[in-house]
Amino acid sequence: MSIRLKLLISYICMILIPIVLVILFLHLLFHLFVGNIEEMRHYYHVEKTFFDEVLNDDLPIYINLQNYTKEDPELLRDPYFLEQYEEQLDKRRTVLVVKEEEDVIYQSGRVEDELLVSLSHESEVLKASNNQQGFINTDIGTWLYTTTNFHFTDGTEGSYYLILDIEPVYSFVRTVVPALVIIFLLAFMITNGALTYVVSKHIIDPLKALHQATNRIKSGDLQHSIFVKRDDEIGELSHAFEEMRIRLKDSVEKQVKYEHNRKELINNISHDLKTPITSIKGYVEGILDGVADDHDKLEKYCKTIQAKAIHMDRLIDELLLFSKLDLNSVAFHFEKVEIVEFIKVLLEEMKLDFEKQNIHVKFESSLDKGECIRADRDKLERSLRNILSNSLKFLDKEQKEIMISLKRTDHNISIMIKDNGQGIKEQDLPNVFKRFYRGDSSRNTEHGGSGIGLAIVKQIIQAHGGKVSIESTYGEGTSFFVTLNVWEEGEDLNGEDINY
């Protein structure tokens, strides 16, 4: 349930329910003790017999008198006959008054003249409205009465009244009702105060926790987690806050990592560029000093300088690509690539490199004709070329061999590049895809490697959604395994550019 709905329901409960209770309570009291009973009966559509029972409970005299007015009205002129009801009426604080025309011919108890005058006036009103019950409030008391009109045997008009003294009840109401109202108002205020406290505490406490967590984040503490198990806006806010904290923490950790990588990159660039620059500087000084005093030596110096410059250019290119990959700022252009044809073209382009070292290259495939993968041609070619170049550097056998094989596994195509070179020591295998890692502590650049070629391979293959792994036996050879996603029929990614 949302906080808005909770507050709305709480507000309605605090305002509407007390108001409704007060109105109903006062309305009932007013009509019960102050208002006209007949009006109340009509208002609530209650049968008349209900009021007869209320006004005449345990008063069989009422029924008897009704019968006498129809069967023998002359009995109502006989005071001796009516006296038999006096004791019963007196116990009920009820007075019987019988009138003939306008004269009172009998009354069971003492009745003040003021009451009789008021009763006569009320009788005329009741006759006009056809009511039989009424309420009289005077300075001397409060009475509830019922009246019945009839005719004596000689045709004279008669009427009798049953008058109930309700002054004790009325006094009780006047005394108790203010106390009840005060109690009700106190209960109203206590209820509102309790509801307000509970609702506010329900909202404020988690907000305080969020505020404290915000201050901790502001001070740099991103380890403090917060979780409020609530199914409302505060719960959603807590969840969003925790997600923000996690993302901010990851962002800071990445920033620290990037800063560390940047420093490491600068350090390694300085180290790797220093060697070729030193060589170039030495050969240039040799030329300037006249050491290369003949054409052949001069040509040799110039070719060496050219080779070192090419090596520097390649190193800078690799460092630039690696830096972009590390910052996820390289755009990948994925498309449908027929893998067998792709590998054949790559091997043809590297044919001269293989022939220079007298390397026997074997290619085999168990794929169906036209099998395709989802790849960026240029980036995939760069990664496979790096693997092959790595194999070329470390082939140390007389009969040098490289084997490339393709096979299908479920929704993937696996590329294996295997050589019979010097292999990699077991302790070095977990580190071969790390940046600037070389298999010896002296960072010997004998083979001209930058130490980031295989790191670039891993980043490119991962950006393709694939995997790359390595197996090697020192002294026997090394095998690289590249797994790529098969092109699914109906997939339309031709020309899709994605930054990694």
Short mmCIF file of C-alpha atoms in Angstrom, two decimals:
data_model
loop_
_atom_site.label_atom_id
_atom_site.label_comp_id
_atom_site.label_asym_id
_atom_site.label_seq_id
_atom_site.Cartn_x
_atom_site.Cartn_y
_atom_site.Cartn_z
CA MET A 1 0.00 0.00 0.00
CA SER A 2 1.41 3.39 -0.97
CA ILE A 3 2.15 6.12 1.57
CA ARG A 4 -0.30 8.44 -0.16
CA LEU A 5 -3.10 5.91 0.29
CA LYS A 6 -2.09 5.25 3.90
CA LEU A 7 -2.16 8.96 4.69
CA LEU A 8 -5.48 9.39 2.91
CA ILE A 9 -7.10 6.51 4.84
CA SER A 10 -5.61 7.77 8.11
CA TYR A 11 -6.88 11.28 7.44
CA ILE A 12 -10.37 10.01 6.61
CA CYS A 13 -10.44 7.84 9.72
CA MET A 14 -9.30 10.70 11.95
CA ILE A 15 -11.83 13.19 10.58
CA LEU A 16 -14.82 11.35 9.19
CA ILE A 17 -15.41 8.65 11.84
CA PRO A 18 -15.48 11.02 14.87
CA ILE A 19 -17.72 13.46 13.00
CA VAL A 20 -20.13 10.71 12.00
CA LEU A 21 -20.20 9.34 15.56
CA VAL A 22 -20.85 12.79 17.02
CA ILE A 23 -23.64 13.51 14.55
CA LEU A 24 -25.33 10.16 15.13
CA PHE A 25 -24.97 10.44 18.89
CA LEU A 26 -26.37 13.96 19.07
CA HIS A 27 -29.07 13.18 16.56
CA LEU A 28 -30.23 10.21 18.60
CA LEU A 29 -30.20 12.16 21.86
CA PHE A 30 -32.03 15.07 20.32
CA HIS A 31 -34.82 12.98 18.90
CA LEU A 32 -34.97 10.65 21.88
CA PHE A 33 -35.10 13.22 24.66
CA VAL A 34 -35.84 16.56 23.00
CA GLY A 35 -37.49 15.94 19.66
CA ASN A 36 -40.96 14.80 18.72
CA ILE A 37 -41.30 10.99 18.93
CA GLU A 38 -43.72 10.85 16.04
CA GLU A 39 -41.26 12.83 13.91
CA MET A 40 -38.54 10.36 14.82
CA ARG A 41 -40.79 7.45 13.87
CA HIS A 42 -41.46 8.93 10.45
CA TYR A 43 -37.78 9.86 9.95
CA TYR A 44 -36.56 6.32 10.50
CA HIS A 45 -39.65 4.63 8.96
CA VAL A 46 -40.26 2.61 12.12
CA GLU A 47 -43.61 0.96 12.77
CA LYS A 48 -45.85 2.71 15.27
CA THR A 49 -46.15 -0.38 17.48
CA PHE A 50 -42.49 0.03 18.36
CA PHE A 51 -43.17 3.32 20.16
CA ASP A 52 -46.27 1.91 21.76
CA GLU A 53 -44.08 -0.77 23.33
CA VAL A 54 -41.43 1.71 24.42
CA LEU A 55 -43.88 4.21 25.92
CA ASN A 56 -46.13 1.60 27.50
CA ASP A 57 -43.77 -1.18 28.51
CA ASP A 58 -45.39 -3.22 31.30
CA LEU A 59 -48.43 -0.92 31.20
CA PRO A 60 -51.40 -3.11 30.31
CA ILE A 61 -53.56 -0.18 31.38
CA TYR A 62 -52.95 1.38 28.03
CA ILE A 63 -54.54 -1.56 26.24
CA ASN A 64 -57.41 -1.66 28.71
CA LEU A 65 -58.12 2.04 28.27
CA GLN A 66 -58.08 1.62 24.49
CA ASN A 67 -60.63 -1.16 24.79
CA TYR A 68 -62.82 0.86 27.18
CA THR A 69 -62.97 3.79 24.73
CA LYS A 70 -64.52 1.44 22.19
CA GLU A 71 -66.62 -0.92 24.33
CA ASP A 72 -67.67 1.06 27.45
CA PRO A 73 -66.37 4.69 27.42
CA GLU A 74 -68.59 5.55 30.43
CA LEU A 75 -66.10 3.72 32.69
CA LEU A 76 -63.68 6.57 32.05
CA ARG A 77 -66.12 8.88 33.89
CA ASP A 78 -65.99 6.66 37.00
CA PRO A 79 -63.12 7.80 39.31
CA TYR A 80 -63.53 4.74 41.52
CA PHE A 81 -62.96 2.50 38.54
CA LEU A 82 -59.84 4.41 37.44
CA GLU A 83 -58.32 4.46 40.91
CA GLN A 84 -57.37 0.77 40.54
CA TYR A 85 -54.62 1.85 38.15
CA GLU A 86 -53.14 4.59 40.34
CA GLU A 87 -50.62 2.43 42.19
CA GLN A 88 -49.36 0.88 38.98
CA LEU A 89 -49.15 4.27 37.27
CA ASP A 90 -47.39 5.86 40.23
CA LYS A 91 -44.66 3.21 40.13
CA ARG A 92 -44.03 4.14 36.53
CA ARG A 93 -44.00 7.89 37.33
CA THR A 94 -47.00 8.12 35.01
CA VAL A 95 -50.15 10.25 35.46
CA LEU A 96 -53.53 9.47 33.88
CA VAL A 97 -55.64 12.52 32.98
CA VAL A 98 -59.19 12.17 31.60
CA LYS A 99 -60.97 15.16 30.07
CA GLU A 100 -64.56 15.70 29.04
CA GLU A 101 -64.71 18.48 26.52
CA GLU A 102 -62.20 20.95 28.06
CA ASP A 103 -62.77 19.93 31.68
CA VAL A 104 -60.51 17.56 33.59
CA ILE A 105 -62.73 14.95 35.22
CA TYR A 106 -59.98 12.73 36.56
CA GLN A 107 -56.26 12.69 37.24
CA SER A 108 -54.37 9.88 38.94
CA GLY A 109 -51.73 12.07 40.51
CA ARG A 110 -50.86 15.68 41.16
CA VAL A 111 -50.45 17.63 37.97
CA GLU A 112 -49.45 21.28 37.85
CA ASP A 113 -51.87 23.68 36.24
CA GLU A 114 -49.10 24.89 33.92
CA LEU A 115 -48.75 21.36 32.62
CA LEU A 116 -52.49 21.04 32.02
CA VAL A 117 -52.49 24.32 30.08
CA SER A 118 -49.56 23.18 27.98
CA LEU A 119 -51.21 19.82 27.51
CA SER A 120 -54.40 21.44 26.19
CA HIS A 121 -52.40 23.52 23.76
CA GLU A 122 -50.38 20.52 22.59
CA SER A 123 -53.58 18.50 22.16
CA GLU A 124 -54.89 20.97 19.62
CA VAL A 125 -51.61 20.74 17.72
CA LEU A 126 -51.71 16.95 17.81
CA LYS A 127 -55.26 16.89 16.52
CA ALA A 128 -54.24 19.04 13.56
CA SER A 129 -51.32 16.76 12.75
CA ASN A 130 -53.08 13.50 13.66
CA ASN A 131 -50.26 12.69 16.11
CA GLN A 132 -50.93 10.79 19.33
CA GLN A 133 -47.62 11.32 21.12
CA GLY A 134 -45.94 14.49 22.27
CA PHE A 135 -43.27 16.11 24.40
CA ILE A 136 -43.73 18.99 26.86
CA ASN A 137 -40.89 20.94 28.41
CA THR A 138 -41.81 23.59 31.02
CA ASP A 139 -40.12 25.40 33.88
CA ILE A 140 -41.46 22.84 36.31
CA GLY A 141 -40.38 19.69 34.48
CA THR A 142 -40.26 17.60 31.35
CA TRP A 143 -42.96 15.12 30.29
CA LEU A 144 -43.58 12.65 27.52
CA TYR A 145 -47.22 11.90 26.83
CA THR A 146 -49.62 10.01 24.60
CA THR A 147 -53.23 11.03 24.00
CA THR A 148 -56.34 9.23 22.78
CA ASN A 149 -59.56 10.94 21.71
CA PHE A 150 -62.95 9.21 21.97
CA HIS A 151 -66.68 9.90 22.50
CA PHE A 152 -68.75 9.05 25.52
CA THR A 153 -72.05 7.23 25.11
CA ASP A 154 -73.99 10.50 24.98
CA GLY A 155 -71.74 11.80 22.17
CA THR A 156 -69.69 14.12 24.31
CA GLU A 157 -66.05 14.43 23.23
CA GLY A 158 -63.55 12.90 25.60
CA SER A 159 -59.84 12.30 25.76
CA TYR A 160 -57.35 10.81 28.11
CA TYR A 161 -53.62 11.35 28.53
CA LEU A 162 -50.90 9.11 29.85
CA ILE A 163 -48.16 11.50 31.02
CA LEU A 164 -44.67 10.14 31.78
CA ASP A 165 -42.38 12.23 33.95
CA ILE A 166 -39.01 12.10 32.23
CA GLU A 167 -37.39 14.89 34.19
CA PRO A 168 -34.96 12.45 35.90
CA VAL A 169 -33.93 11.09 32.51
CA TYR A 170 -33.70 14.57 31.07
CA SER A 171 -31.60 15.74 34.03
CA PHE A 172 -29.39 12.69 33.60
CA VAL A 173 -28.89 13.51 29.93
CA ARG A 174 -28.05 17.13 30.70
CA THR A 175 -25.49 15.99 33.25
CA VAL A 176 -23.98 13.05 31.40
CA VAL A 177 -23.93 14.29 27.80
CA PRO A 178 -21.35 17.08 28.44
CA ALA A 179 -19.15 14.55 30.17
CA LEU A 180 -19.61 12.15 27.28
CA VAL A 181 -18.75 14.89 24.80
CA ILE A 182 -15.61 15.78 26.73
CA ILE A 183 -14.60 12.14 26.93
CA PHE A 184 -15.31 11.73 23.25
CA LEU A 185 -13.20 14.77 22.37
CA LEU A 186 -10.36 13.46 24.51
CA ALA A 187 -10.62 10.09 22.81
CA PHE A 188 -10.71 11.89 19.47
CA MET A 189 -7.54 13.83 20.24
CA ILE A 190 -5.75 10.80 21.67
CA THR A 191 -6.73 8.70 18.65
CA ASN A 192 -5.57 11.40 16.25
CA GLY A 193 -2.35 11.87 18.19
CA ALA A 194 -1.64 8.13 18.24
CA LEU A 195 -2.39 7.71 14.53
CA THR A 196 -0.29 10.75 13.68
CA TYR A 197 2.61 9.45 15.78
CA VAL A 198 2.46 5.95 14.29
CA VAL A 199 2.17 7.19 10.70
CA SER A 200 4.89 9.81 11.11
CA LYS A 201 7.23 7.33 12.83
CA HIS A 202 6.47 4.85 10.05
CA ILE A 203 7.69 7.45 7.55
CA ILE A 204 10.29 9.48 9.43
CA ASP A 205 12.45 6.64 10.84
CA PRO A 206 13.42 5.15 7.44
CA LEU A 207 13.96 8.67 6.08
CA LYS A 208 16.36 9.33 8.95
CA ALA A 209 18.21 6.12 8.08
CA LEU A 210 18.45 7.27 4.46
CA HIS A 211 19.69 10.66 5.63
CA GLN A 212 22.40 9.06 7.74
CA ALA A 213 23.43 6.84 4.84
CA THR A 214 23.58 9.93 2.60
CA ASN A 215 25.89 11.67 5.05
CA ARG A 216 28.14 8.59 5.15
CA ILE A 217 28.31 8.54 1.36
CA LYS A 218 29.04 12.27 1.37
CA SER A 219 31.98 11.59 3.69
CA GLY A 220 33.26 8.91 1.29
CA ASP A 221 31.97 5.76 3.00
CA LEU A 222 30.43 3.64 0.24
CA GLN A 223 30.48 0.37 2.17
CA HIS A 224 27.45 1.07 4.35
CA SER A 225 24.42 -0.61 2.82
CA ILE A 226 20.82 0.21 3.64
CA PHE A 227 17.74 -1.90 3.07
CA VAL A 228 14.21 -1.09 4.21
CA LYS A 229 11.76 -3.94 3.65
CA ARG A 230 8.68 -1.95 2.73
CA ASP A 231 6.10 -2.31 -0.03
CA ASP A 232 5.61 1.42 -0.61
CA GLU A 233 7.39 4.52 -1.90
CA ILE A 234 9.94 4.43 0.94
CA GLY A 235 10.77 0.83 0.08
CA GLU A 236 11.22 1.85 -3.57
CA LEU A 237 13.35 4.82 -2.50
CA SER A 238 15.48 2.57 -0.30
CA HIS A 239 15.95 0.10 -3.13
CA ALA A 240 16.86 2.90 -5.55
CA PHE A 241 19.23 4.39 -2.98
CA GLU A 242 20.97 1.06 -2.44
CA GLU A 243 21.27 0.54 -6.19
CA MET A 244 22.71 4.05 -6.51
CA ARG A 245 25.20 3.32 -3.72
CA ILE A 246 26.31 0.07 -5.40
CA ARG A 247 26.70 1.77 -8.77
CA LEU A 248 28.58 4.67 -7.21
CA LYS A 249 30.83 2.23 -5.35
CA ASP A 250 31.48 0.30 -8.58
CA SER A 251 32.12 3.56 -10.40
CA VAL A 252 34.66 4.65 -7.80
CA GLU A 253 36.34 1.25 -7.86
CA LYS A 254 36.49 1.40 -11.66
CA GLN A 255 37.92 4.90 -11.46
CA VAL A 256 40.60 3.70 -9.06
CA LYS A 257 41.27 0.77 -11.36
CA TYR A 258 41.48 3.03 -14.40
CA GLU A 259 43.84 5.35 -12.58
CA HIS A 260 46.03 2.40 -11.61
CA ASN A 261 45.93 1.11 -15.18
CA ARG A 262 46.78 4.55 -16.51
CA LYS A 263 49.84 4.78 -14.32
CA GLU A 264 50.82 1.24 -15.24
CA LEU A 265 50.30 2.02 -18.93
CA ILE A 266 52.47 5.11 -18.75
CA ASN A 267 55.18 3.19 -16.90
CA ASN A 268 55.16 0.35 -19.42
CA ILE A 269 55.01 2.68 -22.41
CA SER A 270 58.03 4.49 -21.06
CA HIS A 271 59.85 1.19 -20.56
CA ASP A 272 58.92 -0.34 -23.93
CA LEU A 273 59.59 2.80 -25.96
CA LYS A 274 62.90 3.47 -24.30
CA THR A 275 64.67 0.47 -25.90
CA PRO A 276 63.90 1.24 -29.58
CA ILE A 277 64.43 4.96 -29.02
CA THR A 278 67.83 4.25 -27.47
CA SER A 279 68.73 2.06 -30.47
CA ILE A 280 67.59 4.70 -32.95
CA LYS A 281 69.51 7.37 -31.07
CA GLY A 282 72.66 5.22 -31.09
CA TYR A 283 72.50 4.49 -34.81
CA VAL A 284 71.77 8.13 -35.68
CA GLU A 285 74.76 9.24 -33.59
CA GLY A 286 76.87 6.60 -35.38
CA ILE A 287 75.87 8.05 -38.72
CA LEU A 288 76.53 11.61 -37.58
CA ASP A 289 79.92 10.62 -36.13
CA GLY A 290 80.94 9.00 -39.42
CA VAL A 291 80.99 5.46 -38.09
CA ALA A 292 78.94 4.34 -41.10
CA ASP A 293 81.70 5.33 -43.48
CA ASP A 294 80.67 3.18 -46.39
CA HIS A 295 77.47 2.61 -48.34
CA ASP A 296 76.75 -0.90 -46.98
CA LYS A 297 77.15 0.12 -43.34
CA LEU A 298 75.07 3.23 -43.87
CA GLU A 299 72.33 1.18 -45.49
CA LYS A 300 72.45 -1.29 -42.58
CA TYR A 301 72.13 1.55 -40.05
CA CYS A 302 69.21 3.06 -41.91
CA LYS A 303 67.37 -0.29 -42.16
CA THR A 304 67.88 -0.83 -38.44
CA ILE A 305 66.49 2.62 -37.70
CA GLN A 306 63.55 1.87 -40.00
CA ALA A 307 62.87 -1.47 -38.25
CA LYS A 308 62.97 0.18 -34.83
CA ALA A 309 60.62 2.93 -36.03
CA ILE A 310 58.18 0.33 -37.40
CA HIS A 311 58.38 -1.53 -34.11
CA MET A 312 57.64 1.70 -32.22
CA ASP A 313 54.74 2.48 -34.53
CA ARG A 314 53.29 -1.00 -34.01
CA LEU A 315 53.82 -0.72 -30.25
CA ILE A 316 52.10 2.68 -30.10
CA ASP A 317 49.22 1.33 -32.23
CA GLU A 318 48.75 -1.62 -29.88
CA LEU A 319 48.95 0.60 -26.82
CA LEU A 320 46.34 2.96 -28.29
CA LEU A 321 43.98 0.11 -29.17
CA PHE A 322 44.43 -1.49 -25.77
CA SER A 323 43.74 1.83 -24.03
CA LYS A 324 40.50 2.29 -25.99
CA LEU A 325 39.41 -1.28 -25.30
CA ASP A 326 40.17 -0.82 -21.63
CA LEU A 327 38.00 2.31 -21.54
CA ASN A 328 35.19 0.66 -23.54
CA SER A 329 35.45 3.32 -26.24
CA VAL A 330 35.96 1.09 -29.29
CA ALA A 331 33.05 0.78 -31.73
CA PHE A 332 32.34 -2.77 -32.90
CA HIS A 333 30.65 -3.23 -36.26
CA PHE A 334 29.00 -6.66 -36.08
CA GLU A 335 27.91 -8.51 -39.17
CA LYS A 336 27.39 -11.97 -40.62
CA VAL A 337 30.80 -13.58 -41.29
CA GLU A 338 31.35 -16.87 -43.13
CA ILE A 339 34.03 -18.25 -40.82
CA VAL A 340 35.79 -20.81 -43.08
CA GLU A 341 36.30 -18.27 -45.85
CA PHE A 342 37.37 -15.69 -43.28
CA ILE A 343 40.13 -17.96 -41.89
CA LYS A 344 41.34 -18.86 -45.40
CA VAL A 345 41.70 -15.19 -46.34
CA LEU A 346 43.63 -14.49 -43.12
CA LEU A 347 46.04 -17.38 -43.74
CA GLU A 348 46.57 -16.19 -47.31
CA GLU A 349 47.46 -12.70 -46.07
CA MET A 350 50.00 -14.15 -43.61
CA LYS A 351 51.43 -16.62 -46.14
CA LEU A 352 54.67 -14.67 -46.59
CA ASP A 353 55.26 -14.60 -42.82
CA PHE A 354 54.85 -18.38 -42.70
CA GLU A 355 57.15 -18.93 -45.68
CA LYS A 356 59.91 -16.74 -44.23
CA GLN A 357 60.20 -19.06 -41.23
CA ASN A 358 59.47 -22.21 -43.24
CA ILE A 359 56.34 -22.97 -41.20
CA HIS A 360 53.94 -25.71 -42.24
CA VAL A 361 50.34 -24.52 -41.72
CA LYS A 362 47.49 -27.03 -41.60
CA PHE A 363 43.84 -25.98 -41.75
CA GLU A 364 40.89 -28.30 -41.17
CA SER A 365 37.17 -27.77 -40.58
CA SER A 366 34.23 -29.97 -39.66
CA LEU A 367 31.71 -27.18 -40.25
CA ASP A 368 28.91 -27.29 -42.78
CA LYS A 369 29.38 -25.19 -45.87
CA GLY A 370 28.39 -21.57 -45.34
CA GLU A 371 28.49 -21.70 -41.51
CA CYS A 372 28.54 -18.12 -40.19
CA ILE A 373 29.32 -16.27 -36.98
CA ARG A 374 28.39 -12.86 -35.60
CA ALA A 375 31.58 -10.77 -35.63
CA ASP A 376 33.40 -7.55 -36.37
CA ARG A 377 35.71 -8.54 -39.24
CA ASP A 378 38.55 -6.12 -38.48
CA LYS A 379 38.61 -6.73 -34.73
CA LEU A 380 38.34 -10.51 -35.07
CA GLU A 381 41.13 -10.52 -37.66
CA ARG A 382 43.28 -8.44 -35.28
CA SER A 383 42.77 -10.90 -32.42
CA LEU A 384 43.48 -14.05 -34.53
CA ARG A 385 46.50 -12.38 -36.14
CA ASN A 386 47.86 -11.59 -32.65
CA ILE A 387 47.51 -15.26 -31.66
CA LEU A 388 49.24 -16.43 -34.84
CA SER A 389 52.00 -13.81 -34.42
CA ASN A 390 52.53 -15.00 -30.87
CA SER A 391 52.92 -18.58 -32.17
CA LEU A 392 55.40 -17.41 -34.85
CA LYS A 393 57.64 -15.81 -32.23
CA PHE A 394 58.09 -18.93 -30.16
CA LEU A 395 58.40 -21.69 -32.77
CA ASP A 396 61.75 -23.29 -31.92
CA LYS A 397 61.55 -26.73 -33.59
CA GLU A 398 63.28 -27.64 -36.83
CA GLN A 399 59.96 -28.65 -38.34
CA LYS A 400 57.72 -25.78 -37.39
CA GLU A 401 54.01 -26.44 -37.46
CA ILE A 402 50.80 -24.50 -36.86
CA MET A 403 47.40 -26.19 -37.05
CA ILE A 404 44.06 -24.39 -37.23
CA SER A 405 40.81 -26.31 -36.81
CA LEU A 406 37.12 -25.34 -36.68
CA LYS A 407 34.24 -27.25 -35.14
CA ARG A 408 30.64 -26.63 -34.11
CA THR A 409 29.48 -27.00 -30.48
CA ASP A 410 25.79 -26.31 -29.87
CA HIS A 411 25.33 -22.60 -30.62
CA ASN A 412 29.06 -21.86 -30.79
CA ILE A 413 31.94 -22.31 -33.18
CA SER A 414 35.31 -23.17 -31.68
CA ILE A 415 38.59 -22.10 -33.32
CA MET A 416 41.73 -23.94 -32.20
CA ILE A 417 45.22 -22.58 -33.06
CA LYS A 418 47.89 -25.06 -32.07
CA ASP A 419 51.69 -24.79 -32.51
CA ASN A 420 54.69 -26.96 -31.63
CA GLY A 421 56.73 -24.10 -30.22
CA GLN A 422 58.58 -23.83 -26.94
CA GLY A 423 55.37 -23.72 -24.91
CA ILE A 424 54.61 -21.84 -21.71
CA LYS A 425 55.54 -22.77 -18.18
CA GLU A 426 52.64 -23.94 -16.04
CA GLN A 427 53.05 -21.13 -13.49
CA ASP A 428 52.84 -18.58 -16.29
CA LEU A 429 49.60 -19.87 -17.88
CA PRO A 430 47.17 -17.94 -15.61
CA ASN A 431 48.91 -14.68 -16.50
CA VAL A 432 49.33 -14.83 -20.29
CA PHE A 433 46.22 -12.68 -20.97
CA LYS A 434 47.22 -10.00 -18.45
CA ARG A 435 48.49 -6.69 -19.74
CA PHE A 436 52.25 -6.27 -20.16
CA TYR A 437 52.91 -9.78 -18.90
CA ARG A 438 55.85 -11.66 -20.31
CA GLY A 439 56.99 -15.06 -19.29
CA ASP A 440 60.24 -13.85 -17.76
CA SER A 441 60.93 -11.40 -14.98
CA SER A 442 63.57 -9.47 -16.92
CA ARG A 443 60.96 -8.30 -19.48
CA ASN A 444 63.24 -9.34 -22.28
CA THR A 445 62.02 -7.94 -25.59
CA GLU A 446 64.04 -10.38 -27.62
CA HIS A 447 60.96 -11.39 -29.58
CA GLY A 448 59.77 -7.83 -30.01
CA GLY A 449 56.56 -8.30 -28.01
CA SER A 450 54.80 -5.49 -26.19
CA GLY A 451 53.17 -7.73 -23.60
CA ILE A 452 49.63 -6.58 -24.50
CA GLY A 453 48.93 -8.60 -27.65
CA LEU A 454 47.12 -11.42 -25.87
CA ALA A 455 45.38 -8.94 -23.54
CA ILE A 456 43.93 -7.30 -26.65
CA VAL A 457 42.83 -10.75 -27.88
CA LYS A 458 40.91 -11.41 -24.69
CA GLN A 459 39.14 -8.04 -24.72
CA ILE A 460 38.10 -8.36 -28.36
CA ILE A 461 36.78 -11.92 -27.97
CA GLN A 462 34.86 -10.99 -24.82
CA ALA A 463 33.33 -8.04 -26.66
CA HIS A 464 32.06 -10.59 -29.21
CA GLY A 465 30.37 -12.48 -26.40
CA GLY A 466 32.88 -15.31 -26.75
CA LYS A 467 35.66 -16.90 -24.73
CA VAL A 468 39.36 -17.48 -25.19
CA SER A 469 41.51 -19.98 -23.30
CA ILE A 470 44.94 -21.54 -23.53
CA GLU A 471 46.59 -24.90 -22.95
CA SER A 472 50.32 -25.44 -23.11
CA THR A 473 53.02 -27.95 -22.29
CA TYR A 474 56.42 -26.40 -21.81
CA GLY A 475 58.83 -27.62 -24.48
CA GLU A 476 56.07 -29.16 -26.64
CA GLY A 477 53.74 -26.41 -27.78
CA THR A 478 50.72 -24.24 -27.09
CA SER A 479 47.03 -24.36 -28.07
CA PHE A 480 44.65 -21.37 -28.10
CA PHE A 481 40.87 -21.94 -28.09
CA VAL A 482 38.51 -19.20 -29.27
CA THR A 483 34.74 -19.70 -28.94
CA LEU A 484 32.34 -17.44 -30.89
CA ASN A 485 28.56 -17.24 -31.24
CA VAL A 486 26.93 -18.80 -34.28
CA TRP A 487 24.88 -16.52 -36.51
CA GLU A 488 21.25 -17.38 -35.79
CA GLU A 489 18.82 -17.42 -38.68
CA GLY A 490 16.58 -14.38 -38.64
CA GLU A 491 19.15 -12.35 -36.69
CA ASP A 492 19.56 -8.92 -38.22
CA LEU A 493 22.66 -7.25 -36.86
CA ASN A 494 24.22 -6.22 -40.16
CA GLY A 495 25.81 -2.86 -39.65
CA GLU A 496 25.12 -2.73 -35.90
CA ASP A 497 27.59 -0.49 -34.06
CA ILE A 498 28.18 -1.16 -30.38
CA ASN A 499 30.74 0.53 -28.15
CA TYR A 500 32.81 -1.67 -25.88
#
